[in-house]
One Martini backbone bead per residue (centre of mass of N, CA, C, O) as a GRO file, in nm:
protein
  286
    1MET     BB    1   0.774  -6.455   0.559
    2ARG     BB    2   0.657  -6.290   0.838
    3TYR     BB    3   0.343  -6.202   0.764
    4ILE     BB    4   0.334  -6.395   0.497
    5GLU     BB    5   0.188  -6.729   0.456
    6LEU     BB    6   0.213  -6.916   0.141
    7LYS     BB    7   0.225  -7.230   0.085
    8ASN     BB    8   0.297  -7.354  -0.217
    9ILE     BB    9   0.273  -7.068  -0.365
   10ALA     BB   10   0.237  -6.889  -0.663
   11VAL     BB   11   0.345  -6.575  -0.707
   12ASP     BB   12   0.340  -6.274  -0.883
   13TYR     BB   13   0.374  -6.062  -0.635
   14SER     BB   14   0.622  -5.926  -0.390
   15SER     BB   15   0.667  -5.860  -0.044
   16SER     BB   16   0.690  -5.863   0.303
   17GLU     BB   17   0.350  -5.742   0.302
   18VAL     BB   18   0.289  -5.808  -0.011
   19VAL     BB   19   0.051  -5.990  -0.215
   20VAL     BB   20  -0.003  -6.095  -0.566
   21PHE     BB   21  -0.301  -6.202  -0.766
   22ASP     BB   22  -0.413  -6.212  -1.076
   23ARG     BB   23  -0.561  -6.533  -1.116
   24VAL     BB   24  -0.811  -6.664  -0.941
   25LYS     BB   25  -0.983  -6.995  -0.940
   26ASP     BB   26  -0.899  -7.099  -0.639
   27PHE     BB   27  -0.909  -7.089  -0.275
   28ALA     BB   28  -0.783  -7.356  -0.146
   29PRO     BB   29  -0.459  -7.283  -0.153
   30LEU     BB   30  -0.497  -7.019   0.060
   31TYR     BB   31  -0.594  -7.229   0.282
   32PRO     BB   32  -0.529  -7.126   0.569
   33LEU     BB   33  -0.486  -6.842   0.718
   34GLN     BB   34  -0.269  -6.667   0.857
   35PRO     BB   35  -0.273  -6.480   1.144
   36LEU     BB   36  -0.141  -6.207   0.965
   37THR     BB   37  -0.347  -6.234   0.730
   38THR     BB   38  -0.493  -6.035   0.469
   39LEU     BB   39  -0.771  -6.069   0.245
   40LEU     BB   40  -0.831  -5.951  -0.097
   41ALA     BB   41  -1.116  -5.977  -0.318
   42VAL     BB   42  -1.199  -5.956  -0.671
   43CYS     BB   43  -1.442  -6.011  -0.883
   44THR     BB   44  -1.436  -6.070  -1.253
   45LYS     BB   45  -1.568  -6.362  -1.260
   46GLY     BB   46  -1.844  -6.500  -1.182
   47ASN     BB   47  -1.865  -6.752  -0.899
   48HIS     BB   48  -1.841  -6.803  -0.526
   49VAL     BB   49  -1.874  -7.025  -0.271
   50LEU     BB   50  -1.840  -6.948   0.085
   51VAL     BB   51  -1.736  -7.090   0.403
   52SER     BB   52  -1.801  -6.951   0.742
   53ASP     BB   53  -1.913  -7.055   1.024
   54ASN     BB   54  -2.172  -7.175   0.856
   55GLU     BB   55  -2.152  -6.941   0.646
   56GLU     BB   56  -2.261  -6.800   0.350
   57TYR     BB   57  -2.068  -6.680   0.062
   58GLU     BB   58  -2.117  -6.475  -0.236
   59LEU     BB   59  -1.905  -6.435  -0.507
   60LYS     BB   60  -1.924  -6.178  -0.726
   61GLU     BB   61  -1.931  -5.964  -0.964
   62ASN     BB   62  -1.777  -5.685  -0.796
   63HIS     BB   63  -1.684  -5.819  -0.551
   64LEU     BB   64  -1.575  -5.775  -0.215
   65MET     BB   65  -1.333  -5.963  -0.013
   66ILE     BB   66  -1.278  -5.975   0.341
   67CYS     BB   67  -1.014  -6.139   0.532
   68PRO     BB   68  -0.911  -6.199   0.820
   69PRO     BB   69  -0.709  -6.312   1.036
   70GLY     BB   70  -0.755  -6.668   1.066
   71THR     BB   71  -0.947  -6.755   0.848
   72THR     BB   72  -1.204  -6.987   0.786
   73ILE     BB   73  -1.232  -7.155   0.470
   74LYS     BB   74  -1.476  -7.307   0.244
   75PRO     BB   75  -1.488  -7.418  -0.054
   76GLY     BB   76  -1.745  -7.408  -0.293
   77GLU     BB   77  -1.924  -7.346  -0.533
   78LYS     BB   78  -1.834  -7.283  -0.887
   79SER     BB   79  -1.775  -7.140  -1.164
   80SER     BB   80  -1.590  -7.197  -1.452
   81ASP     BB   81  -1.524  -6.868  -1.480
   82PHE     BB   82  -1.378  -6.805  -1.230
   83GLU     BB   83  -1.244  -6.482  -1.111
   84CYS     BB   84  -0.969  -6.323  -0.929
   85LYS     BB   85  -0.827  -6.061  -0.726
   86VAL     BB   86  -0.538  -6.067  -0.508
   87ILE     BB   87  -0.466  -5.923  -0.173
   88CYS     BB   88  -0.202  -5.945   0.051
   89SER     BB   89  -0.182  -5.859   0.409
   90SER     BB   90  -0.098  -5.705   0.677
   91GLU     BB   91  -0.258  -5.582   0.950
   92GLN     BB   92  -0.037  -5.386   1.041
   93LEU     BB   93  -0.008  -5.223   0.776
   94ILE     BB   94  -0.308  -5.126   0.759
   95ARG     BB   95  -0.307  -4.979   1.030
   96THR     BB   96  -0.081  -4.780   0.956
   97LEU     BB   97  -0.215  -4.646   0.697
   98ILE     BB   98  -0.530  -4.639   0.859
   99ARG     BB   99  -0.573  -4.497   1.148
  100ASP     BB  100  -0.846  -4.318   1.094
  101LYS     BB  101  -1.011  -4.602   1.012
  102ALA     BB  102  -0.985  -4.842   1.215
  103SER     BB  103  -1.255  -4.863   1.362
  104MET     BB  104  -1.434  -4.936   1.107
  105LEU     BB  105  -1.283  -5.200   1.047
  106ASP     BB  106  -1.328  -5.338   1.309
  107GLU     BB  107  -1.636  -5.342   1.302
  108LYS     BB  108  -1.671  -5.462   0.987
  109VAL     BB  109  -1.413  -5.689   0.996
  110PHE     BB  110  -1.207  -5.771   1.243
  111ALA     BB  111  -1.479  -5.871   1.411
  112SER     BB  112  -1.496  -6.071   1.181
  113GLU     BB  113  -1.480  -6.315   0.927
  114VAL     BB  114  -1.656  -6.173   0.682
  115TYR     BB  115  -1.647  -5.942   0.403
  116VAL     BB  116  -1.902  -5.830   0.170
  117LEU     BB  117  -1.883  -5.606  -0.118
  118ASP     BB  118  -2.059  -5.406  -0.356
  119LEU     BB  119  -1.882  -5.209  -0.586
  120GLN     BB  120  -1.956  -5.214  -0.844
  121LYS     BB  121  -1.827  -5.116  -1.135
  122GLU     BB  122  -1.669  -4.869  -1.047
  123GLY     BB  123  -1.524  -4.990  -0.799
  124ALA     BB  124  -1.385  -5.227  -0.956
  125GLU     BB  125  -1.213  -5.032  -1.138
  126GLU     BB  126  -1.056  -4.895  -0.909
  127PHE     BB  127  -0.925  -5.159  -0.801
  128ASN     BB  128  -0.777  -5.229  -1.065
  129PHE     BB  129  -0.603  -4.981  -1.078
  130TYR     BB  130  -0.449  -5.021  -0.808
  131PHE     BB  131  -0.360  -5.315  -0.882
  132SER     BB  132  -0.169  -5.227  -1.117
  133LEU     BB  133   0.013  -5.040  -0.957
  134ILE     BB  134   0.115  -5.234  -0.743
  135GLN     BB  135   0.242  -5.430  -0.930
  136SER     BB  136   0.456  -5.243  -1.049
  137LYS     BB  137   0.606  -5.206  -0.771
  138LEU     BB  138   0.660  -5.513  -0.715
  139LYS     BB  139   0.885  -5.552  -0.939
  140SER     BB  140   1.059  -5.309  -0.748
  141PRO     BB  141   1.127  -5.344  -0.401
  142THR     BB  142   1.441  -5.276  -0.324
  143THR     BB  143   1.383  -4.968  -0.319
  144ALA     BB  144   1.274  -4.711  -0.122
  145PHE     BB  145   1.101  -4.550  -0.312
  146PRO     BB  146   0.894  -4.767  -0.431
  147TYR     BB  147   0.796  -4.851  -0.145
  148GLU     BB  148   0.657  -4.573  -0.073
  149ILE     BB  149   0.456  -4.590  -0.304
  150LEU     BB  150   0.324  -4.854  -0.223
  151LEU     BB  151   0.208  -4.741   0.042
  152ALA     BB  152   0.035  -4.519  -0.086
  153LEU     BB  153  -0.136  -4.719  -0.258
  154MET     BB  154  -0.246  -4.880  -0.024
  155ARG     BB  155  -0.383  -4.652   0.124
  156ALA     BB  156  -0.566  -4.565  -0.111
  157LEU     BB  157  -0.722  -4.832  -0.131
  158PHE     BB  158  -0.835  -4.835   0.162
  159LEU     BB  159  -0.989  -4.564   0.143
  160GLU     BB  160  -1.171  -4.655  -0.084
  161ILE     BB  161  -1.307  -4.892   0.071
  162CYS     BB  162  -1.416  -4.724   0.298
  163TYR     BB  163  -1.588  -4.539   0.124
  164ARG     BB  164  -1.767  -4.773   0.010
  165MET     BB  165  -1.874  -4.866   0.286
  166GLU     BB  166  -2.015  -4.602   0.361
  167VAL     BB  167  -2.204  -4.591   0.116
  168SER     BB  168  -2.334  -4.877   0.167
  169ILE     BB  169  -2.423  -4.837   0.470
  170GLY     BB  170  -2.444  -4.572   0.588
  171VAL     BB  171  -2.672  -4.468   0.820
  172VAL     BB  172  -2.682  -4.631   1.113
  173LEU     BB  173  -2.925  -4.705   1.313
  174GLU     BB  174  -2.914  -4.778   1.642
  175HIS     BB  175  -3.194  -4.930   1.671
  176LYS     BB  176  -3.079  -5.175   1.477
  177LEU     BB  177  -2.906  -5.226   1.714
  178SER     BB  178  -2.776  -5.365   1.954
  179GLN     BB  179  -2.660  -5.255   2.256
  180GLY     BB  180  -2.402  -5.406   2.258
  181LYS     BB  181  -2.291  -5.318   1.976
  182ILE     BB  182  -2.303  -5.013   2.045
  183LEU     BB  183  -2.087  -5.036   2.268
  184PHE     BB  184  -1.857  -5.151   2.114
  185ASN     BB  185  -1.832  -4.932   1.900
  186ARG     BB  186  -1.777  -4.710   2.103
  187PHE     BB  187  -1.527  -4.816   2.216
  188LEU     BB  188  -1.351  -4.805   1.960
  189THR     BB  189  -1.391  -4.498   1.925
  190LEU     BB  190  -1.281  -4.414   2.197
  191ILE     BB  191  -0.995  -4.507   2.156
  192SER     BB  192  -0.928  -4.374   1.877
  193SER     BB  193  -0.988  -4.066   2.012
  194SER     BB  194  -0.781  -4.093   2.217
  195ALA     BB  195  -0.491  -3.958   2.317
  196VAL     BB  196  -0.486  -4.179   2.556
  197LYS     BB  197  -0.514  -4.526   2.516
  198ARG     BB  198  -0.359  -4.626   2.788
  199GLN     BB  199  -0.613  -4.744   2.948
  200SER     BB  200  -0.822  -4.866   3.151
  201ILE     BB  201  -1.104  -5.053   3.161
  202ARG     BB  202  -1.243  -4.885   3.381
  203TYR     BB  203  -1.241  -4.624   3.216
  204TYR     BB  204  -1.404  -4.708   2.963
  205ALA     BB  205  -1.648  -4.814   3.122
  206GLY     BB  206  -1.719  -4.540   3.256
  207GLU     BB  207  -1.772  -4.386   2.985
  208LEU     BB  208  -2.016  -4.622   2.922
  209ALA     BB  209  -2.167  -4.708   3.186
  210ILE     BB  210  -2.005  -4.979   3.272
  211THR     BB  211  -1.862  -5.274   3.340
  212PRO     BB  212  -1.571  -5.433   3.287
  213LYS     BB  213  -1.698  -5.709   3.248
  214TYR     BB  214  -1.899  -5.627   3.032
  215LEU     BB  215  -1.697  -5.527   2.826
  216THR     BB  216  -1.545  -5.794   2.783
  217MET     BB  217  -1.780  -5.956   2.692
  218LEU     BB  218  -1.841  -5.792   2.442
  219CYS     BB  219  -1.581  -5.831   2.295
  220MET     BB  220  -1.595  -6.134   2.278
  221LYS     BB  221  -1.864  -6.151   2.120
  222TYR     BB  222  -1.778  -5.944   1.862
  223SER     BB  223  -1.431  -6.030   1.844
  224ASN     BB  224  -1.256  -6.238   2.025
  225LYS     BB  225  -1.166  -6.001   2.218
  226THR     BB  226  -1.031  -5.830   2.454
  227ALA     BB  227  -1.015  -5.516   2.587
  228SER     BB  228  -0.705  -5.525   2.625
  229GLU     BB  229  -0.629  -5.600   2.325
  230TRP     BB  230  -0.742  -5.346   2.208
  231ILE     BB  231  -0.567  -5.133   2.363
  232SER     BB  232  -0.293  -5.249   2.276
  233GLN     BB  233  -0.332  -5.215   1.972
  234TYR     BB  234  -0.363  -4.908   1.961
  235THR     BB  235  -0.107  -4.831   2.110
  236MET     BB  236   0.091  -4.970   1.907
  237GLU     BB  237   0.013  -4.798   1.666
  238GLU     BB  238   0.116  -4.534   1.780
  239ILE     BB  239   0.401  -4.603   1.845
  240ARG     BB  240   0.488  -4.688   1.556
  241TYR     BB  241   0.430  -4.424   1.428
  242TYR     BB  242   0.612  -4.225   1.608
  243LEU     BB  243   0.882  -4.388   1.555
  244LYS     BB  244   0.865  -4.380   1.226
  245SER     BB  245   0.708  -4.075   1.143
  246THR     BB  246   0.879  -3.910   1.360
  247GLU     BB  247   1.091  -3.670   1.555
  248LEU     BB  248   1.035  -3.768   1.815
  249SER     BB  249   1.123  -3.843   2.108
  250ILE     BB  250   1.103  -4.096   2.321
  251LYS     BB  251   1.020  -3.920   2.566
  252GLU     BB  252   0.785  -3.782   2.426
  253ILE     BB  253   0.630  -4.044   2.354
  254SER     BB  254   0.595  -4.155   2.638
  255ALA     BB  255   0.429  -3.909   2.749
  256MET     BB  256   0.199  -3.923   2.530
  257MET     BB  257   0.124  -4.231   2.612
  258GLY     BB  258   0.124  -4.229   2.952
  259PHE     BB  259   0.397  -4.266   3.074
  260SER     BB  260   0.577  -4.229   3.370
  261ASN     BB  261   0.832  -4.376   3.222
  262MET     BB  262   1.098  -4.498   3.028
  263SER     BB  263   1.107  -4.785   3.143
  264HIS     BB  264   0.813  -4.864   3.102
  265PHE     BB  265   0.805  -4.810   2.797
  266GLY     BB  266   1.025  -5.015   2.717
  267SER     BB  267   0.890  -5.268   2.832
  268TYR     BB  268   0.639  -5.249   2.643
  269VAL     BB  269   0.771  -5.262   2.371
  270ARG     BB  270   0.933  -5.524   2.410
  271LYS     BB  271   0.678  -5.706   2.469
  272HIS     BB  272   0.552  -5.640   2.164
  273LEU     BB  273   0.838  -5.609   1.965
  274GLY     BB  274   1.123  -5.732   2.073
  275MET     BB  275   1.224  -5.425   2.136
  276SER     BB  276   1.342  -5.135   2.151
  277PRO     BB  277   1.259  -4.827   2.059
  278SER     BB  278   1.528  -4.765   1.910
  279GLU     BB  279   1.548  -5.028   1.744
  280TYR     BB  280   1.280  -4.985   1.592
  281ARG     BB  281   1.330  -4.710   1.466
  282TYR     BB  282   1.595  -4.846   1.300
  283SER     BB  283   1.442  -5.038   1.162
  284LYS     BB  284   1.254  -5.219   0.892
  285LYS     BB  285   1.009  -5.202   1.044
  286LYS     BB  286   0.643  -5.113   1.043
   0.00000   0.00000   0.00000
C-alpha cells in the first residue's frame, strides 16, 4: 500500500488508503506509524495507557484517540479486557475529504503528537455506526461506485469527529492561550481562508504583524513544520481538489492558484506530485 504501511499485521478490511481493525487488544504491533498514516481508535472496553514524547495518555471506554502520521507511541499498562476499534487512513485523504475543517484539525491534532477526546456514550455509538458502514464498503472496494460511497462515509465520520471536538473544546478564550499559540492558530486560519494560498511567508507575517523569522519559529515550535511547509500543504490540497473534483481547465486552475504562467504551475505540481497536472487529473490517485 502506498499510503498505509502496516507490516506483518493481519487487517480485517482495507483499501489503498483505508484500513480497518475490528478488535485491537494491543497497540504494540501497530507502531511505529508510517510517515503517511493517521490512526483513529475508539476504546470499546477497558483502558490502555500510552506514552508519547514522555507524556502519558489513558485511553478509556468511549475515548477517541487520534495519532498523526509519524507518531511514536510506547504501549503501557492495559486492562485485561481492553478492546478498541481502529481505522487507519492517509493524512492526504483526510485533508481532501474535509478541506473546510482542515485548519481546526491542524491546530488540535496534526500539530501535536496525540489527541484524546471523550466522545461520551452517544458519540462512541455514532463512531461505531460509521465504523460498521465503512467496513461494509471495504468488503467490495473494487468497483468505482462503492469506493465513492466509502469516501462519503469517511467524510461524514471526520465531520462528526470535528463536531465532537468543537463541542468538547467549546469557545477557547484567547487569553488562556499563549500569544505565540494564538498567532500560530491565526496563521493556519489565514492560509485556510485565503483565496490564493500560495503567498510568501513575508505576506502572511505581514498580515499577522510579525516578522517572517518569528512566524517560522512559531510554526516549528507548535507543529515541527516550517511556515513554508504549511503554505505548500494547503496549496497542494487546493490543487488536488480542483484537478480531481472540478471541470475547470488546467489554465483556469493555474490562474486561480496565483501562478504567473502555466509552465510555473506545471513545474510546481510535478515537484510535489511527481507528475504533470494533466497526468494527475486522469490518474487514480486522490
